[in-house]
Amino acid sequence: VSTQSTGSSGINAEYGGPDGIGRKVLRLNQVALTDIKINIPRGCKTKTVRTAMAKEGVEAKLAATSLVKKFAAKNAKAQLGDFARFKIFAGNSHPELAQRIAQ
């Protein structure tokens, strides 16, 4: 969740995570923006932000975005071992090799 900071430059955003992540200021080129929006008053407390997020169902909306799905797929691929990567390679490029491995 991010809210635009009060800086005059307009290139910073204030980030506050849902699970106890403290607020901090990030540059907008460091974050991925989505269409998910909640209406909160300016300068509100973290509890107000978390309540508004829960009420609007931000977690579920965010989980349905392609950005999160790509991130999850990238993490799953990174967790594969050598043999699992080899089996995927063999299945995609050499079907006859994949059949021998499966036996």
CSV table of N, CA and C in Angstrom, one decimal, residues 1 15 18 32-36 53 57-69:
chain,number,residue,atom,x,y,z
A,1,VAL,N,0.9,-1.2,0.0
A,1,VAL,CA,0.0,0.0,0.0
A,1,VAL,C,0.9,1.2,0.0
A,15,TYR,N,5.3,4.1,1.7
A,15,TYR,CA,4.9,2.7,1.7
A,15,TYR,C,4.7,2.2,3.1
A,18,PRO,N,1.2,-4.4,5.0
A,18,PRO,CA,0.1,-4.9,5.8
A,18,PRO,C,0.5,-5.7,7.1
A,32,ALA,N,5.9,-0.8,-8.2
A,32,ALA,CA,5.0,-1.1,-9.3
A,32,ALA,C,3.6,-0.7,-8.9
A,33,LEU,N,3.0,0.2,-9.7
A,33,LEU,CA,1.7,0.8,-9.4
A,33,LEU,C,0.6,-0.1,-10.0
A,34,THR,N,-0.5,-0.2,-9.3
A,34,THR,CA,-1.7,-0.9,-9.7
A,34,THR,C,-2.9,0.0,-9.7
A,35,ASP,N,-4.0,-0.5,-10.2
A,35,ASP,CA,-5.2,0.3,-10.2
A,35,ASP,C,-6.0,0.2,-8.9
A,36,ILE,N,-5.5,-0.6,-7.9
A,36,ILE,CA,-6.2,-0.7,-6.7
A,36,ILE,C,-6.0,0.6,-5.8
A,53,MET,N,-7.8,-1.1,4.2
A,53,MET,CA,-7.4,-2.2,3.3
A,53,MET,C,-8.2,-3.4,3.6
A,57,GLY,N,-10.8,-5.2,0.8
A,57,GLY,CA,-10.3,-6.5,0.3
A,57,GLY,C,-9.1,-6.3,-0.6
A,58,VAL,N,-8.2,-5.5,-0.2
A,58,VAL,CA,-7.0,-5.2,-1.1
A,58,VAL,C,-6.1,-6.4,-1.3
A,59,GLU,N,-6.0,-7.2,-0.2
A,59,GLU,CA,-5.1,-8.4,-0.3
A,59,GLU,C,-5.6,-9.4,-1.4
A,60,ALA,N,-6.9,-9.6,-1.5
A,60,ALA,CA,-7.5,-10.5,-2.5
A,60,ALA,C,-7.4,-9.9,-3.9
A,61,LYS,N,-7.6,-8.6,-4.0
A,61,LYS,CA,-7.5,-7.9,-5.3
A,61,LYS,C,-6.1,-7.9,-5.8
A,62,LEU,N,-5.1,-7.8,-4.9
A,62,LEU,CA,-3.7,-7.8,-5.3
A,62,LEU,C,-3.3,-9.2,-5.7
A,63,ALA,N,-3.8,-10.2,-5.0
A,63,ALA,CA,-3.4,-11.6,-5.4
A,63,ALA,C,-3.9,-12.0,-6.7
A,64,ALA,N,-4.9,-11.3,-7.2
A,64,ALA,CA,-5.5,-11.6,-8.5
A,64,ALA,C,-4.8,-10.9,-9.7
A,65,THR,N,-3.9,-10.0,-9.4
A,65,THR,CA,-3.2,-9.2,-10.4
A,65,THR,C,-2.1,-10.1,-11.1
A,66,SER,N,-1.8,-9.8,-12.3
A,66,SER,CA,-0.8,-10.5,-13.1
A,66,SER,C,0.6,-10.3,-12.5
A,67,LEU,N,0.8,-9.1,-11.9
A,67,LEU,CA,2.1,-8.8,-11.3
A,67,LEU,C,2.5,-9.8,-10.2
A,68,VAL,N,1.5,-10.1,-9.3
A,68,VAL,CA,1.8,-11.0,-8.2
A,68,VAL,C,1.9,-12.5,-8.8
A,69,LYS,N,1.1,-12.8,-9.8
A,69,LYS,CA,1.2,-14.1,-10.4
A,69,LYS,C,2.5,-14.4,-11.0
